[in-house]
Short mmCIF file of C-alpha atoms and ligand atoms in Angstrom, two decimals:
data_model
loop_
_atom_site.label_atom_id
_atom_site.label_comp_id
_atom_site.label_asym_id
_atom_site.label_seq_id
_atom_site.Cartn_x
_atom_site.Cartn_y
_atom_site.Cartn_z
CA MET A 200 41.66 94.62 61.31
CA ILE A 201 39.41 97.21 62.97
CA ASN A 202 40.58 100.82 62.98
CA MET A 203 39.95 101.85 66.59
CA GLU A 204 39.27 105.47 65.62
CA THR A 205 36.65 104.80 62.99
CA GLY A 206 35.44 101.38 64.18
CA THR A 207 35.69 100.01 60.66
CA ASP A 208 37.48 97.08 59.06
CA LYS A 209 38.81 98.49 55.79
CA LYS A 210 39.59 95.06 54.36
CA PHE A 211 36.05 93.73 54.72
CA ALA A 212 34.52 97.08 53.70
CA ASP A 213 36.59 97.03 50.50
CA LYS A 214 35.49 93.45 49.82
CA ILE A 215 31.86 94.59 50.08
CA ILE A 216 32.49 97.50 47.72
CA ALA A 217 34.21 95.21 45.21
CA ALA A 218 31.28 92.78 45.29
CA GLY A 219 28.75 95.51 44.48
CA ASP A 220 26.78 95.52 41.26
CA PRO A 221 28.57 97.85 38.86
CA VAL A 222 26.82 101.12 38.04
CA PRO A 223 28.66 103.08 35.33
CA GLY A 224 30.33 106.20 36.73
CA GLU A 225 29.12 105.60 40.27
CA ASP A 226 30.64 103.78 43.21
CA VAL A 227 27.36 102.94 44.88
CA THR A 228 28.58 100.95 47.84
CA ALA A 229 31.57 103.08 48.87
CA SER A 230 29.51 105.66 50.74
CA PHE A 231 28.54 103.18 53.44
CA LYS A 232 31.67 104.09 55.35
CA ALA A 233 29.92 107.39 56.15
CA CYS A 234 27.20 105.68 58.23
CA TYR A 235 26.93 107.28 61.67
CA GLN A 236 24.45 104.76 63.05
CA CYS A 237 21.47 107.09 63.36
CA GLY A 238 19.00 104.22 62.82
CA THR A 239 16.83 106.02 60.25
CA CYS A 240 17.16 102.97 58.01
CA THR A 241 15.89 100.64 60.72
CA GLY A 242 13.02 102.99 61.54
CA SER A 243 12.01 103.09 57.86
CA CYS A 244 12.26 99.39 57.14
CA PRO A 245 8.98 97.52 56.45
CA SER A 246 10.71 94.18 56.96
CA GLY A 247 12.03 95.24 60.36
CA ARG A 248 8.46 95.94 61.48
CA ARG A 249 7.61 92.27 61.17
CA THR A 250 10.91 90.54 61.92
CA ALA A 251 13.95 90.98 64.13
CA TYR A 252 15.86 92.32 61.13
CA ARG A 253 17.64 95.60 61.92
CA THR A 254 19.16 97.40 58.94
CA ARG A 255 21.41 99.61 61.05
CA LYS A 256 22.92 96.55 62.72
CA VAL A 257 23.71 94.92 59.36
CA ILE A 258 25.50 98.07 58.20
CA ARG A 259 27.43 98.21 61.48
CA GLN A 260 28.47 94.56 61.18
CA ALA A 261 29.55 95.19 57.60
CA LEU A 262 31.65 98.19 58.64
CA MET A 263 33.26 96.37 61.55
CA GLY A 264 34.09 93.33 59.46
CA VAL A 265 31.83 90.92 61.31
CA GLU A 266 31.91 88.35 58.53
CA GLU A 267 29.23 86.24 60.25
CA VAL A 268 26.79 88.73 58.71
CA LEU A 269 27.23 86.69 55.52
CA ASP A 270 25.90 83.57 57.26
CA SER A 271 22.92 85.34 58.78
CA ASP A 272 19.33 85.22 57.50
CA ASP A 273 19.09 88.97 58.07
CA ILE A 274 20.57 90.05 54.75
CA TRP A 275 17.83 88.06 52.96
CA LYS A 276 15.01 89.75 54.84
CA CYS A 277 15.40 93.04 52.97
CA VAL A 278 12.65 93.38 50.35
CA THR A 279 14.67 95.96 48.36
CA CYS A 280 12.02 98.66 48.74
CA TYR A 281 14.75 101.35 48.77
CA THR A 282 13.09 103.40 51.55
CA CYS A 283 16.30 103.42 53.62
CA PHE A 284 18.26 104.32 50.50
CA GLU A 285 16.02 107.36 50.01
CA ARG A 286 16.04 108.47 53.63
CA CYS A 287 19.60 107.94 54.85
CA PRO A 288 20.93 111.36 55.98
CA ARG A 289 24.49 110.26 55.10
CA ASP A 290 23.54 109.20 51.59
CA VAL A 291 24.51 105.60 52.28
CA LYS A 292 23.22 103.43 49.45
CA VAL A 293 21.96 100.95 52.01
CA THR A 294 20.08 98.65 49.65
CA GLU A 295 23.12 98.35 47.39
CA VAL A 296 25.29 97.42 50.38
CA ILE A 297 22.81 94.70 51.31
CA LYS A 298 22.82 93.42 47.73
CA SER A 299 26.60 93.39 47.79
CA LEU A 300 26.58 91.39 51.05
CA ARG A 301 24.23 88.95 49.34
CA ASN A 302 26.66 88.59 46.45
CA LEU A 303 29.41 87.65 48.92
CA ALA A 304 27.12 85.32 50.85
CA ALA A 305 26.03 83.59 47.63
CA GLN A 306 29.67 83.06 46.67
CA LYS A 307 29.99 81.14 49.96
CA GLY A 308 26.95 79.07 49.05
CA ASN A 309 24.63 80.92 51.44
CA MET A 310 21.43 81.94 49.78
CA ALA A 311 17.90 82.06 51.14
CA LYS A 312 15.61 79.34 49.78
CA ALA A 313 13.16 81.85 48.28
CA HIS A 314 15.97 83.59 46.38
CA LYS A 315 17.24 80.24 45.09
CA MET A 316 13.75 79.46 43.79
CA THR A 317 13.67 82.80 41.99
CA ALA A 318 17.06 82.04 40.44
CA LEU A 319 15.75 78.67 39.28
CA TYR A 320 12.94 80.40 37.40
CA VAL A 321 15.50 82.57 35.63
CA LEU A 322 17.46 79.48 34.61
CA LYS A 323 14.41 77.61 33.43
CA ALA A 324 12.36 80.42 31.89
CA GLY A 325 14.63 83.43 31.57
CA HIS A 326 12.53 85.46 34.02
CA ALA A 327 12.05 85.59 37.78
CA VAL A 328 8.29 85.69 37.14
CA PRO A 329 7.63 83.59 34.03
CA ALA A 330 4.54 84.02 31.91
CA ASN A 331 1.91 81.34 32.53
CA ALA A 332 -1.49 80.21 31.23
CA ASP A 333 -3.22 83.16 32.92
CA THR A 334 -0.84 85.57 31.22
CA ALA A 335 -1.59 83.97 27.85
CA LYS A 336 -5.36 84.20 28.49
CA LEU A 337 -5.14 87.84 29.49
CA ARG A 338 -3.06 88.74 26.45
CA LYS A 339 -5.51 86.96 24.15
CA SER A 340 -8.46 88.76 25.75
CA ILE A 341 -7.02 92.12 24.71
CA GLY A 342 -6.14 91.01 21.22
CA LEU A 343 -2.46 90.23 21.70
CA SER A 344 -0.60 87.06 20.75
CA GLU A 345 -0.64 84.54 23.59
CA LYS A 346 3.15 84.54 23.82
CA ALA A 347 4.89 87.82 24.58
CA PRO A 348 8.18 88.49 22.75
CA ILE A 349 10.28 87.61 25.81
CA ALA A 350 13.26 85.38 26.53
CA GLN A 351 11.03 82.61 27.83
CA PHE A 352 9.75 81.90 24.33
CA SER A 353 13.01 82.48 22.46
CA GLU A 354 15.36 79.52 22.06
CA LYS A 355 18.19 81.91 21.15
CA ASP A 356 17.71 84.06 24.26
CA MET A 357 17.38 81.04 26.53
CA ASN A 358 20.60 79.57 25.10
CA GLU A 359 22.40 82.84 25.80
CA ILE A 360 21.08 83.02 29.37
CA GLN A 361 22.05 79.43 30.06
CA THR A 362 25.51 79.90 28.54
CA LEU A 363 26.06 82.90 30.84
CA VAL A 364 24.81 80.99 33.86
CA LYS A 365 27.11 78.05 33.12
CA GLY A 366 30.07 80.37 32.44
CA LEU A 367 29.59 82.03 35.82
CA LYS A 368 29.01 78.64 37.47
CA PHE A 369 25.82 80.07 38.93
CA ASP A 370 24.04 76.79 38.19
CA GLU A 371 26.47 74.97 40.51
CA LEU A 372 26.04 77.65 43.16
CA ILE A 373 22.31 77.10 43.42
CA GLY A 374 22.51 73.33 42.87
CA PHE A 375 20.71 73.32 39.52
CA ASP A 376 20.62 69.92 37.82
CA TRP A 377 20.45 70.27 34.01
CA GLU A 378 19.51 66.57 33.66
CA THR A 379 16.27 66.97 35.61
CA LYS A 380 15.33 70.47 34.51
FE1 SF4 B 1887 23.72 104.59 58.83
FE2 SF4 B 1887 22.25 105.83 57.00
FE3 SF4 B 1887 21.22 103.79 58.43
FE4 SF4 B 1887 21.70 106.16 59.57
S1 SF4 B 1887 20.20 105.73 57.95
S2 SF4 B 1887 22.20 104.11 60.40
S3 SF4 B 1887 23.57 106.79 58.52
S4 SF4 B 1887 22.92 103.67 56.98
FE1 SF4 B 1888 14.43 97.66 54.71
FE2 SF4 B 1888 15.57 96.69 52.50
FE3 SF4 B 1888 13.59 98.49 52.30
FE4 SF4 B 1888 15.98 99.21 53.21
S1 SF4 B 1888 15.52 98.46 51.14
S2 SF4 B 1888 14.01 99.78 54.08
S3 SF4 B 1888 16.63 97.38 54.34
S4 SF4 B 1888 13.45 96.38 53.12
#
């Protein structure tokens, strides 16, 4: 329910805070209640220069408990450059709030196609940007082994990643089929 004095929906705001990525000793998403809608974030946003995405509006919707924000493409248009995070005069950790909204959206099964593809790479290769033949060539040209010591080339690490993914049911969330991997 919206508090008419502050224009915020505490229940939804708390849900966003709880869905934030944990940072030891810091409650990174809580400060978003201090937003006073100045629009500095929107004015700083490189994504908003090319699309109809408006950062300030997303923060407002989050504060007011407009849960449709979780179904919108807008929250996936942020490129996590952290410019708004740096510039917000109220010290709102804007990028973290957007990431938290994405966590909630993903739990509902809403995830942008490009982000799903990135997640698939992590499942298959342990990295969002896996090493490829060009990487191997480049490493060899400077006298390194073709395979870097990364999860992609470690059966043990890949097993651990895939166990975590299955435990969290993240594979089901993004529709990953282990049979056809
Ligand atoms: Fe709110 Fe900060 Fe964006 Fe201003 S810059 S609208 S205070 S989040
Ligand atoms: Fe825009 Fe996201 Fe960068 Fe903030 S972090 S300025 S919302 S692209």
